[in-house]
Coordinates of C-alpha atoms and ligand atoms in Angstrom, one line a residue:
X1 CA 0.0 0.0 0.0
X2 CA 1.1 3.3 -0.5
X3 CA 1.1 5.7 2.5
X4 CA 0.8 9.3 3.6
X5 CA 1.5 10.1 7.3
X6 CA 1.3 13.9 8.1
X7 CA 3.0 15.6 10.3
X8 CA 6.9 16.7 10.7
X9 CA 7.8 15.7 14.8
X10 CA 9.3 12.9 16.7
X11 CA 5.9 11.3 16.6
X12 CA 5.6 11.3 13.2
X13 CA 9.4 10.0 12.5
X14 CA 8.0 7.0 15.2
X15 CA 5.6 6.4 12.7
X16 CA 6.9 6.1 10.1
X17 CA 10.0 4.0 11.3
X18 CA 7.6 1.7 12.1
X19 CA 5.7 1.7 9.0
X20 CA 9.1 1.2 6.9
X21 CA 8.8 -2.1 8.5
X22 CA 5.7 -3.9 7.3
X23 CA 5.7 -5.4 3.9
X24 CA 2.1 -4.5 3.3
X25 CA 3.7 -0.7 2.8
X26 CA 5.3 -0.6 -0.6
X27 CA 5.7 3.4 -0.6
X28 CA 5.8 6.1 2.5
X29 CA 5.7 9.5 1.8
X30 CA 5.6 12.2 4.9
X31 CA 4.2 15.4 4.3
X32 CA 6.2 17.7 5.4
X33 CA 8.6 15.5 7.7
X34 CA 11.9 16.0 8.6
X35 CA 15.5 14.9 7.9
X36 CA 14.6 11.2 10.1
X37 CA 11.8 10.3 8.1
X38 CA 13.6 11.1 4.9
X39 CA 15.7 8.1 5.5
X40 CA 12.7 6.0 5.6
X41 CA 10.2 7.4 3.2
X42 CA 10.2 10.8 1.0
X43 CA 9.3 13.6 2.2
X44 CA 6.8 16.0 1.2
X45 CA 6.4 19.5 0.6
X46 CA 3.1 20.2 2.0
X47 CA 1.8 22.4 4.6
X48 CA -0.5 19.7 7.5
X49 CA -3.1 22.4 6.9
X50 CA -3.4 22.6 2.6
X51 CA -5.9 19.7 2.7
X52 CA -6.2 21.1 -1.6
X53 CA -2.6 20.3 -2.2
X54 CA -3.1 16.8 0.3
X55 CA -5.8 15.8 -2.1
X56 CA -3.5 16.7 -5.2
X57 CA -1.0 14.4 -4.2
X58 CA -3.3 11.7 -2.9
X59 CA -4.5 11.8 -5.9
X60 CA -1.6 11.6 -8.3
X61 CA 0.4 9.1 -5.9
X62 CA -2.5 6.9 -5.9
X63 CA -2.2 6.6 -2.0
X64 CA -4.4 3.9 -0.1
X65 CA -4.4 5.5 3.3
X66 CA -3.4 8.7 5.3
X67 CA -2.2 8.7 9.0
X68 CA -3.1 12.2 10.6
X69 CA -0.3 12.8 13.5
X70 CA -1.1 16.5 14.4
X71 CA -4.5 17.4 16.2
X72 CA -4.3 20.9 14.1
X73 CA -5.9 19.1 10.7
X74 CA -7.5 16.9 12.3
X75 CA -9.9 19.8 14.5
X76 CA -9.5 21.9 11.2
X77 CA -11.7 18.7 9.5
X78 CA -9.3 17.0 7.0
X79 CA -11.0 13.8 7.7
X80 CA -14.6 15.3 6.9
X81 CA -13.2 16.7 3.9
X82 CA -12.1 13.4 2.8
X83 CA -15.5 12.3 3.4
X84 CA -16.8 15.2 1.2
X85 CA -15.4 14.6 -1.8
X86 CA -16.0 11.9 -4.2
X87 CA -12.5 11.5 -5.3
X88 CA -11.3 10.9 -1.8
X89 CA -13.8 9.7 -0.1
X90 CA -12.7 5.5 -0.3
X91 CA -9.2 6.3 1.1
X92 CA -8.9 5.8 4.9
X93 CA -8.2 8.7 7.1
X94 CA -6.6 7.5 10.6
X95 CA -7.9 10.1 12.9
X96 CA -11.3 11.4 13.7
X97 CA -13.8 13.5 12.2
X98 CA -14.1 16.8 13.7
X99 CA -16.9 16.1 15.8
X100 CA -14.7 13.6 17.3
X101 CA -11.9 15.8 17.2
X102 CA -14.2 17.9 19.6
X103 CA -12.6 16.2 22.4
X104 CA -9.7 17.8 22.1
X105 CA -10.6 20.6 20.2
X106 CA -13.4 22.1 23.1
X107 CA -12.5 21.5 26.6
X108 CA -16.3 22.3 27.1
X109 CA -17.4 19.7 24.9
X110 CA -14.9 16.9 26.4
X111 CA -16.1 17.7 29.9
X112 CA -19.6 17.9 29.4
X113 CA -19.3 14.5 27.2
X114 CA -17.3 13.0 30.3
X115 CA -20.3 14.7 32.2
X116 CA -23.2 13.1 30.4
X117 CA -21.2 9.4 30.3
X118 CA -19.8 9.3 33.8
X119 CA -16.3 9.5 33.2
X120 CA -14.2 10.7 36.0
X121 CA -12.9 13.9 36.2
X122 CA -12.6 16.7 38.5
X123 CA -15.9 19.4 38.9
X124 CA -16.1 22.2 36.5
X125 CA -18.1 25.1 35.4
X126 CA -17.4 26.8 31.6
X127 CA -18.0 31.0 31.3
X128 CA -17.7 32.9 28.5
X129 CA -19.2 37.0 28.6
X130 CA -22.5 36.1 28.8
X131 CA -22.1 34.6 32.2
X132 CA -18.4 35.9 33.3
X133 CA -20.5 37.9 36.3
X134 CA -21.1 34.3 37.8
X135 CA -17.3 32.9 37.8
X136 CA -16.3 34.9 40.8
X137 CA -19.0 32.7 42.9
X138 CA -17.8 29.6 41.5
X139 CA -14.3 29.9 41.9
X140 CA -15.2 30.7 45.7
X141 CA -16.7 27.3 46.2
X142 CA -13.1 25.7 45.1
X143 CA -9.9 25.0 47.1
X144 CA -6.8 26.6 45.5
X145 CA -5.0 26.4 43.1
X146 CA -7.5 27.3 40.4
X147 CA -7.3 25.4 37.0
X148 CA -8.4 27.9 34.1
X149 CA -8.4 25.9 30.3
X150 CA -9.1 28.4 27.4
X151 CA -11.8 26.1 25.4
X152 CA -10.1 26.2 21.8
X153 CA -6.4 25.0 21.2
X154 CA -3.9 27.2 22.3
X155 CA -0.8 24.7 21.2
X156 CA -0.9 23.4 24.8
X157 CA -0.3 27.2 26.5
X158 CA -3.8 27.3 27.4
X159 CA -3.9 26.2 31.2
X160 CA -3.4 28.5 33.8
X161 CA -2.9 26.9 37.2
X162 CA -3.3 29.7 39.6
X163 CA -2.7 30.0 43.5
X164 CA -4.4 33.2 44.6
X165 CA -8.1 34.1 44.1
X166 CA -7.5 37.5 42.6
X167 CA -4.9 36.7 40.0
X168 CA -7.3 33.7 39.0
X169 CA -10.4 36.5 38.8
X170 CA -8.2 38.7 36.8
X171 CA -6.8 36.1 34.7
X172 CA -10.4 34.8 33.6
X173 CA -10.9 38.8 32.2
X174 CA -8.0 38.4 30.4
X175 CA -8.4 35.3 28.9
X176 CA -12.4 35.8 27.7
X177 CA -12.5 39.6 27.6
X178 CA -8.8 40.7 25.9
X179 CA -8.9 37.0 24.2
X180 CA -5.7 36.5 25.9
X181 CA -5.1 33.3 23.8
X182 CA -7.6 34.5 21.0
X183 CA -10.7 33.5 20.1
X184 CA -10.0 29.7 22.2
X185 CA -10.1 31.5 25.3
X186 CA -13.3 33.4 24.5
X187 CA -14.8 30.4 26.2
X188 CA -13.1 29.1 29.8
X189 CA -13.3 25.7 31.7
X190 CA -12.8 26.5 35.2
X191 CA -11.9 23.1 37.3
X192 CA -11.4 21.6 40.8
X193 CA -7.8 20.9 41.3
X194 CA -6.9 17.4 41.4
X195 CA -3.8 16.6 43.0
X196 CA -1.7 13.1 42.0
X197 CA 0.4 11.6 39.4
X198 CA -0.3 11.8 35.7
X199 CA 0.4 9.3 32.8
X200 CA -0.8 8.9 29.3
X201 CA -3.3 6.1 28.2
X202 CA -3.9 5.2 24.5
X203 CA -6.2 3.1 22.6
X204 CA -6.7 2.6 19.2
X205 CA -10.4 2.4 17.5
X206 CA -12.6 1.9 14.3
X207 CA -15.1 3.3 16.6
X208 CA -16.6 -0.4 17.6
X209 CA -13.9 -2.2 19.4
X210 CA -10.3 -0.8 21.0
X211 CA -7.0 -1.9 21.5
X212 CA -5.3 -0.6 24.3
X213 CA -1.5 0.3 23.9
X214 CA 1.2 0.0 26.6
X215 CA 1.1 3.5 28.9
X216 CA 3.0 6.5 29.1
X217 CA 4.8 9.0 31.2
X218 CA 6.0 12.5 29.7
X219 CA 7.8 15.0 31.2
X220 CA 6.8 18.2 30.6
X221 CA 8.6 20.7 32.3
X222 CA 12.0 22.1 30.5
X223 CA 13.8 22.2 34.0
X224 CA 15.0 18.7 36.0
X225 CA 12.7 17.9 38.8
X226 CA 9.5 19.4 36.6
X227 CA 10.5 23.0 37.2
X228 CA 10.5 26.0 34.6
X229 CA 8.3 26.4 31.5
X230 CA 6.2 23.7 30.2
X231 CA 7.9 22.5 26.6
X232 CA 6.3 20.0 24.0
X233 CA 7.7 17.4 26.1
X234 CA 11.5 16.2 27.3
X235 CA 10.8 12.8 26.9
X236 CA 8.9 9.5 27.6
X237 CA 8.9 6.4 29.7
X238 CA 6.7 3.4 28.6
X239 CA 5.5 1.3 31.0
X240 CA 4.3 3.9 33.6
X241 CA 5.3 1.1 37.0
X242 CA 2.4 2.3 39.0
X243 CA 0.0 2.2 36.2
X244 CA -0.3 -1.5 37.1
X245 CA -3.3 -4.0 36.1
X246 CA -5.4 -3.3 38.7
X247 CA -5.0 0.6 37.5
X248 CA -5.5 0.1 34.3
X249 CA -8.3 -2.4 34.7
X250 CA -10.3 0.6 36.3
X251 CA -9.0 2.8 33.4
X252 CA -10.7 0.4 30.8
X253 CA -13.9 -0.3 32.8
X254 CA -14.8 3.4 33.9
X255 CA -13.4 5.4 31.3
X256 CA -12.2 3.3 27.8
X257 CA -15.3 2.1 27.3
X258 CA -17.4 4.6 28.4
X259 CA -16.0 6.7 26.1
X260 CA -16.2 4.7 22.8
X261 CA -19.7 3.8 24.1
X262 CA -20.3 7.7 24.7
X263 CA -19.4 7.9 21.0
X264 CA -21.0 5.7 19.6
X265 CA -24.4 6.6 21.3
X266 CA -23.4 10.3 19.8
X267 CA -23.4 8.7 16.7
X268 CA -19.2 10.0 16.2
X269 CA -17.8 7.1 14.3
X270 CA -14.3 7.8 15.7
X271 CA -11.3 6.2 13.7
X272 CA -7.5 6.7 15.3
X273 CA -6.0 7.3 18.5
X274 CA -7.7 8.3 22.1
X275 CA -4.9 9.6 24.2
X276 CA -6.3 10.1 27.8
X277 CA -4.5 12.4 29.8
X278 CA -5.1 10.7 33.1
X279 CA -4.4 11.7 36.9
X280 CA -4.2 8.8 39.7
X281 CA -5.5 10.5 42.8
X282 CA -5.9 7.6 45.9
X283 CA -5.6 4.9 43.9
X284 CA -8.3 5.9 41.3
X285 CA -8.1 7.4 37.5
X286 CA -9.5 10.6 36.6
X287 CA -9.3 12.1 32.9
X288 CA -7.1 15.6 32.7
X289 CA -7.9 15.8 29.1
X290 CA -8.2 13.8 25.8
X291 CA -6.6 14.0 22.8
X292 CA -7.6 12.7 19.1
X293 CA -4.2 11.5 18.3
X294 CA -1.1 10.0 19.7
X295 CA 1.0 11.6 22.2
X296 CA 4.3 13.3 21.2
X297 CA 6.8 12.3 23.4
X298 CA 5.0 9.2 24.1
X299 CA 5.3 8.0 20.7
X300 CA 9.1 7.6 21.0
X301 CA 8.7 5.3 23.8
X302 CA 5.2 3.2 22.8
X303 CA 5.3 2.9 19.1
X304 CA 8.7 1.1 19.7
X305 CA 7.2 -1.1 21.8
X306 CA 4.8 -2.1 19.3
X307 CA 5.6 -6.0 17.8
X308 CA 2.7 -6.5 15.6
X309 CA 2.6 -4.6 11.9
X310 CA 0.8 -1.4 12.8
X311 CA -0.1 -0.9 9.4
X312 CA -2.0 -4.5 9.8
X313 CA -3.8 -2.4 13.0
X314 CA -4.8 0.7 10.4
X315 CA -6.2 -1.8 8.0
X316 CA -8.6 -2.8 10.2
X317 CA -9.2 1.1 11.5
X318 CA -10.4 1.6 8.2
X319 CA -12.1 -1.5 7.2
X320 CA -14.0 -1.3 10.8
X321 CA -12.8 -4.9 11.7
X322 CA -9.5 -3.8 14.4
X323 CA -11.1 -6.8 16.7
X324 CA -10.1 -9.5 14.5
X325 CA -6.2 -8.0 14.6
X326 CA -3.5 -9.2 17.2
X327 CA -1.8 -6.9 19.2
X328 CA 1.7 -7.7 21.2
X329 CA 4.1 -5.6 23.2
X330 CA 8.0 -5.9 24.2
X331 CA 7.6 -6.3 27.9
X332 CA 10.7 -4.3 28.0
X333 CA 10.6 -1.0 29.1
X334 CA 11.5 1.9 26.4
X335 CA 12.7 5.1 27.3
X336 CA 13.0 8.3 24.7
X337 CA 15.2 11.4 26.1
X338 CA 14.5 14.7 24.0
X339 CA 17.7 16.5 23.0
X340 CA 16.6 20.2 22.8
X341 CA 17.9 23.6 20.9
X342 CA 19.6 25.6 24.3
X343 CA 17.0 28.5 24.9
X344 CA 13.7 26.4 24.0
X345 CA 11.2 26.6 24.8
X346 CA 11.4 30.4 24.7
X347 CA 13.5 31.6 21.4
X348 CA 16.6 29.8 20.0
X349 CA 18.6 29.3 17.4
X350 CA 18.2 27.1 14.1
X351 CA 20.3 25.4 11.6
X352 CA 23.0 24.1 14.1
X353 CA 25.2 21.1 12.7
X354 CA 24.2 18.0 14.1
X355 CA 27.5 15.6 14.7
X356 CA 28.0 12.2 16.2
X357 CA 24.6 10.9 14.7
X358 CA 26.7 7.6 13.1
X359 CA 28.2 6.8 16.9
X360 CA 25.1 6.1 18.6
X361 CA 24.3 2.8 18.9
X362 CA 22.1 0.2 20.8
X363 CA 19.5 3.3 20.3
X364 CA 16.4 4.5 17.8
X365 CA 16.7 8.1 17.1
X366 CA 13.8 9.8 16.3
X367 CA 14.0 13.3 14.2
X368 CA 11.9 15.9 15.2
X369 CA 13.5 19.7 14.4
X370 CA 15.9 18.5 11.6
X371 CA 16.3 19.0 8.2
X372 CA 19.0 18.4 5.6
X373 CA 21.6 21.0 4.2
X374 CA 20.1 20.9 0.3
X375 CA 24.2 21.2 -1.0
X376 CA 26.1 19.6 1.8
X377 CA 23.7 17.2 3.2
X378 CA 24.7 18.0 6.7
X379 CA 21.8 17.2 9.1
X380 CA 21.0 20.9 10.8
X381 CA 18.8 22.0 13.9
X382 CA 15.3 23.4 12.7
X383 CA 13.2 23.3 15.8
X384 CA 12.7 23.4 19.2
X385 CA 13.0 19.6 20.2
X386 CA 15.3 18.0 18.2
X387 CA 16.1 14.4 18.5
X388 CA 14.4 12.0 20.8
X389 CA 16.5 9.1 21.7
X390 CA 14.5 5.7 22.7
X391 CA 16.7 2.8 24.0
X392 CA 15.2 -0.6 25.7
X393 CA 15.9 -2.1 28.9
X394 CA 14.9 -4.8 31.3
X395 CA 14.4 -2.2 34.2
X396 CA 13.9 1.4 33.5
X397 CA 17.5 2.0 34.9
X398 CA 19.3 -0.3 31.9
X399 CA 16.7 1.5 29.4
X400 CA 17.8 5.2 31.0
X401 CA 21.6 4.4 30.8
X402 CA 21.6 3.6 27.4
X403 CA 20.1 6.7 26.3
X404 CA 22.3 8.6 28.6
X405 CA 25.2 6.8 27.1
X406 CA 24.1 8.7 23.7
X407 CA 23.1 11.2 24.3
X408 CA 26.5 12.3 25.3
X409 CA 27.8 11.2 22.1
X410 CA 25.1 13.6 19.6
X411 CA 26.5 17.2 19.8
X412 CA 25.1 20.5 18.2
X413 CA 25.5 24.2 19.8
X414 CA 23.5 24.6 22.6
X415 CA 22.3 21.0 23.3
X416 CA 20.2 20.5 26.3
X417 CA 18.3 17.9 28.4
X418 CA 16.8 17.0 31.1
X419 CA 19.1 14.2 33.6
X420 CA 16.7 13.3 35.6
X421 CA 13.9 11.3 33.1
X422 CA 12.5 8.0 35.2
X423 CA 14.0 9.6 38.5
X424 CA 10.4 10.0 40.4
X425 CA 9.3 6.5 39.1
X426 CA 12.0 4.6 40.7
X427 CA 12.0 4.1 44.3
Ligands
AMP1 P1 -3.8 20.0 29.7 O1 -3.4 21.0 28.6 O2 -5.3 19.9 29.9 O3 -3.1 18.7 29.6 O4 -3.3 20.6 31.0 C1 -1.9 20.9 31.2 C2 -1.4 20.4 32.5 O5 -2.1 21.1 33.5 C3 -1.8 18.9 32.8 O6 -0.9 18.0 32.2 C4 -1.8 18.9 34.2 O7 -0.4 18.8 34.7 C5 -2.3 20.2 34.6 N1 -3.8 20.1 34.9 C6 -4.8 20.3 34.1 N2 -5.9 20.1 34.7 C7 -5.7 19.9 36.0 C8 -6.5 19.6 37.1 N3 -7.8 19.7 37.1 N4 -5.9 19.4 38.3 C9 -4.5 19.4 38.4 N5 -3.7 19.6 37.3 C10 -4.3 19.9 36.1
LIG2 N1 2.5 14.6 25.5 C1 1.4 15.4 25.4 C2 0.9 15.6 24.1 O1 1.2 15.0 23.1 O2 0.1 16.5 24.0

């Protein structure tokens, strides 16, 4: 089959290293992509968001199925559009229409969905200016910190987690009144502060039955001990050791299947990924927030993890029979340490020469901000997070040292990353 995955990060590299693998894929093309996917497909020219020039190219490459990594298309309707139009509409989209991209793409609509279909997660309220006057109330009847979520997508900036009552007050002005992240905050989730350990669950659907993939940690935060300013993510850890089966047994019972079931009785015929967002508070889940694709970092450490042929698992997303397909996992764990431009996540530099690429071994390394010089054909910096590095083990520890071990050996001005990846899940 010949494939489109689009998307240019770590997630989509993941992806398509994977794919490379499966004979049923005879051609991989990533639109845009980056220098890593270039050694396993050919890249592509086109913006996530020109769904015109996607259907060109679908059209002309005769491809058999598109894999959606970003949620920006996906909210923005590229599979609808598929769906539209006569041309396109037979080719599988993996990734959900926009009403199921709602979940991701309205913090309203995900919470009153968890609302209607019991799903735990913590007590909320949504204001916008017609009923701003009646926040001030609500937020007295909750313990600090305050959670504020601007509705819309605000490229994961839109959470405000605020100690005092005032600044939270003054903050909701800002974000609804002045549009402080534009027109996605002109709606607000406020929420109850839940207080635990978070971890990233995945399934994937044809919107009938699920398979549930190994879970996630990320860490967030650019500084070591999750300090400083939140970043796209400094890496991943799959398994999560206190997601254990009882945990994830109550993950699948009160909130998997209530939520394909909640689909389903919306009539949202959801095809892709379900990333939950989950916090464990006493023992229990509780959903932080949902999103319609797979998680980037998490992708560096799950997709790895994967044995079976994930484009065998996408077949049967699009012909709506995933139940009859096998899934199996490396029980090993899989760690992925991000190796960032100095000065990210605030400004930095670009087009740094990345050396010591050919040294690395024992290791998958996963492109996210690179591209290739067109005359030289140096590999270069071109973003923020630059190369993820995911490594095996048969403890966390042997998984960790190994990508240690090379990330010392990658170099490029102004490399950075965090130390202290697994360091809170090991005691
Ligand atoms: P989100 O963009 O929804 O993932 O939120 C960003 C981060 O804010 C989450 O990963 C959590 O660390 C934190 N967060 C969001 N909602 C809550 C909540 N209700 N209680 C505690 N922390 C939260
Ligand atoms: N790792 C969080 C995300 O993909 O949004």
């Amino acid at each position: 089959m010949k494939v489109l995955i689009i998307g240019s990060g770590g997630r989509e590299h993941a992806f398509a290293w994977k794919l490379s693998q499966s004979p049923l894929v005879t051609q991989l093309y990533i639109a845009p992509g980056n220098a890593g996917t270039s050694e396993v497909g050919e890249n592509i020219k086109i913006d996530v968001n020109d769904f015109k020039a996607i259907k060109e190219f679908v059209l002309a490459k005769d491809i058999q199925m598109v894999i959606v990594g970003p949620e920006v298309p996906l909210v923005k309707g590229i599979h609808d559009f598929f769906l539209a139009d006569t041309e396109l509409m037979d080719i599988p989209v993996i990734g959900p229409t926009t009403k199921g991209a709602l979940l991701e793409g309205s913090k309203d609509f995900a919470k009153n969905f968890m609302h209607k279909y019991g799903i735990p997660t913590a007590g909320y309220q949504t204001f916008d200016n017609q009923n701003i006057d009646k926040a001030p109330e609500f937020l007295k009847t909750l313990n600090p910190p305050y959670v504020l979520k601007a509705d819309g997508l605000a490229a994961g900036k839109g959470v405000l987690i605020i100690d005092s009552y005032d600044e939270a007050v003054a903050e909701l002005e800002e974000m609804i009144i002045n549009e402080k992240f534009g027109s996605a905050s002109q709606k607000v989730v406020i929420e109850e502060f839940l207080s635990g350990i978070e971890c990233s669950v995945f399934v994937l659907t044809d919107g009938q039955s699920y398979k549930i993939l190994p879970s996630a940690k990320d860490y967030k935060r650019i500084g070591e001990r999750d300090t400083g300013l939140n970043t796209g993510g400094m890496g991943s850890i799959s398994p999560v050791p206190f997601a254990d089966e009882a945990f994830m047994k109550k993950v699948e019972k009160r909130i998997i299947i209530p939520t394909i079931e909640g689909l389903k009785s919306e009539g949202i015929i959801y095809k892709g990924f379900i990333f939950f967002g989950l916090i464990k508070v006493d023992g229990d889940p509780f959903v932080i927030e949902y999103n319609v694709r797979m998680g980037d970092p998490e992708a560096e450490s799950v997709i790895p993890r994967i044995k079976s042929d994930l484009m065998e698992l996408f077949i049967g997303i699009g012909n709506g029979n995933l139940q009859d397909k096998d899934i199996t996992f490396d029980d090993r764990f899989c760690t992925s340490i991000f190796l960032v431009s100095g000065g990210y996540p605030g400004s930095y530099p670009k087009n740094k020469l990345i050396s010591g690429l050919g040294k690395t071994n024992d290791c998958i390394l996963f492109h996210a901000g690179t591209k290739i010089h067109p005359e030289s054909n140096e590999i270069l910096t071109n973003g923020g997070r630059v190369i993820a590095i995911s490594s095996f083990g048969r403890t966390m520890k042997e998984a960790l040292d190994i990508s240690y071990k090379n990330a010392s050996k990658i170099s490029f001005d102004g490399k950075y990353y965090r130390k202290d990846l697994g360091k809170d899940l090991m005691n």
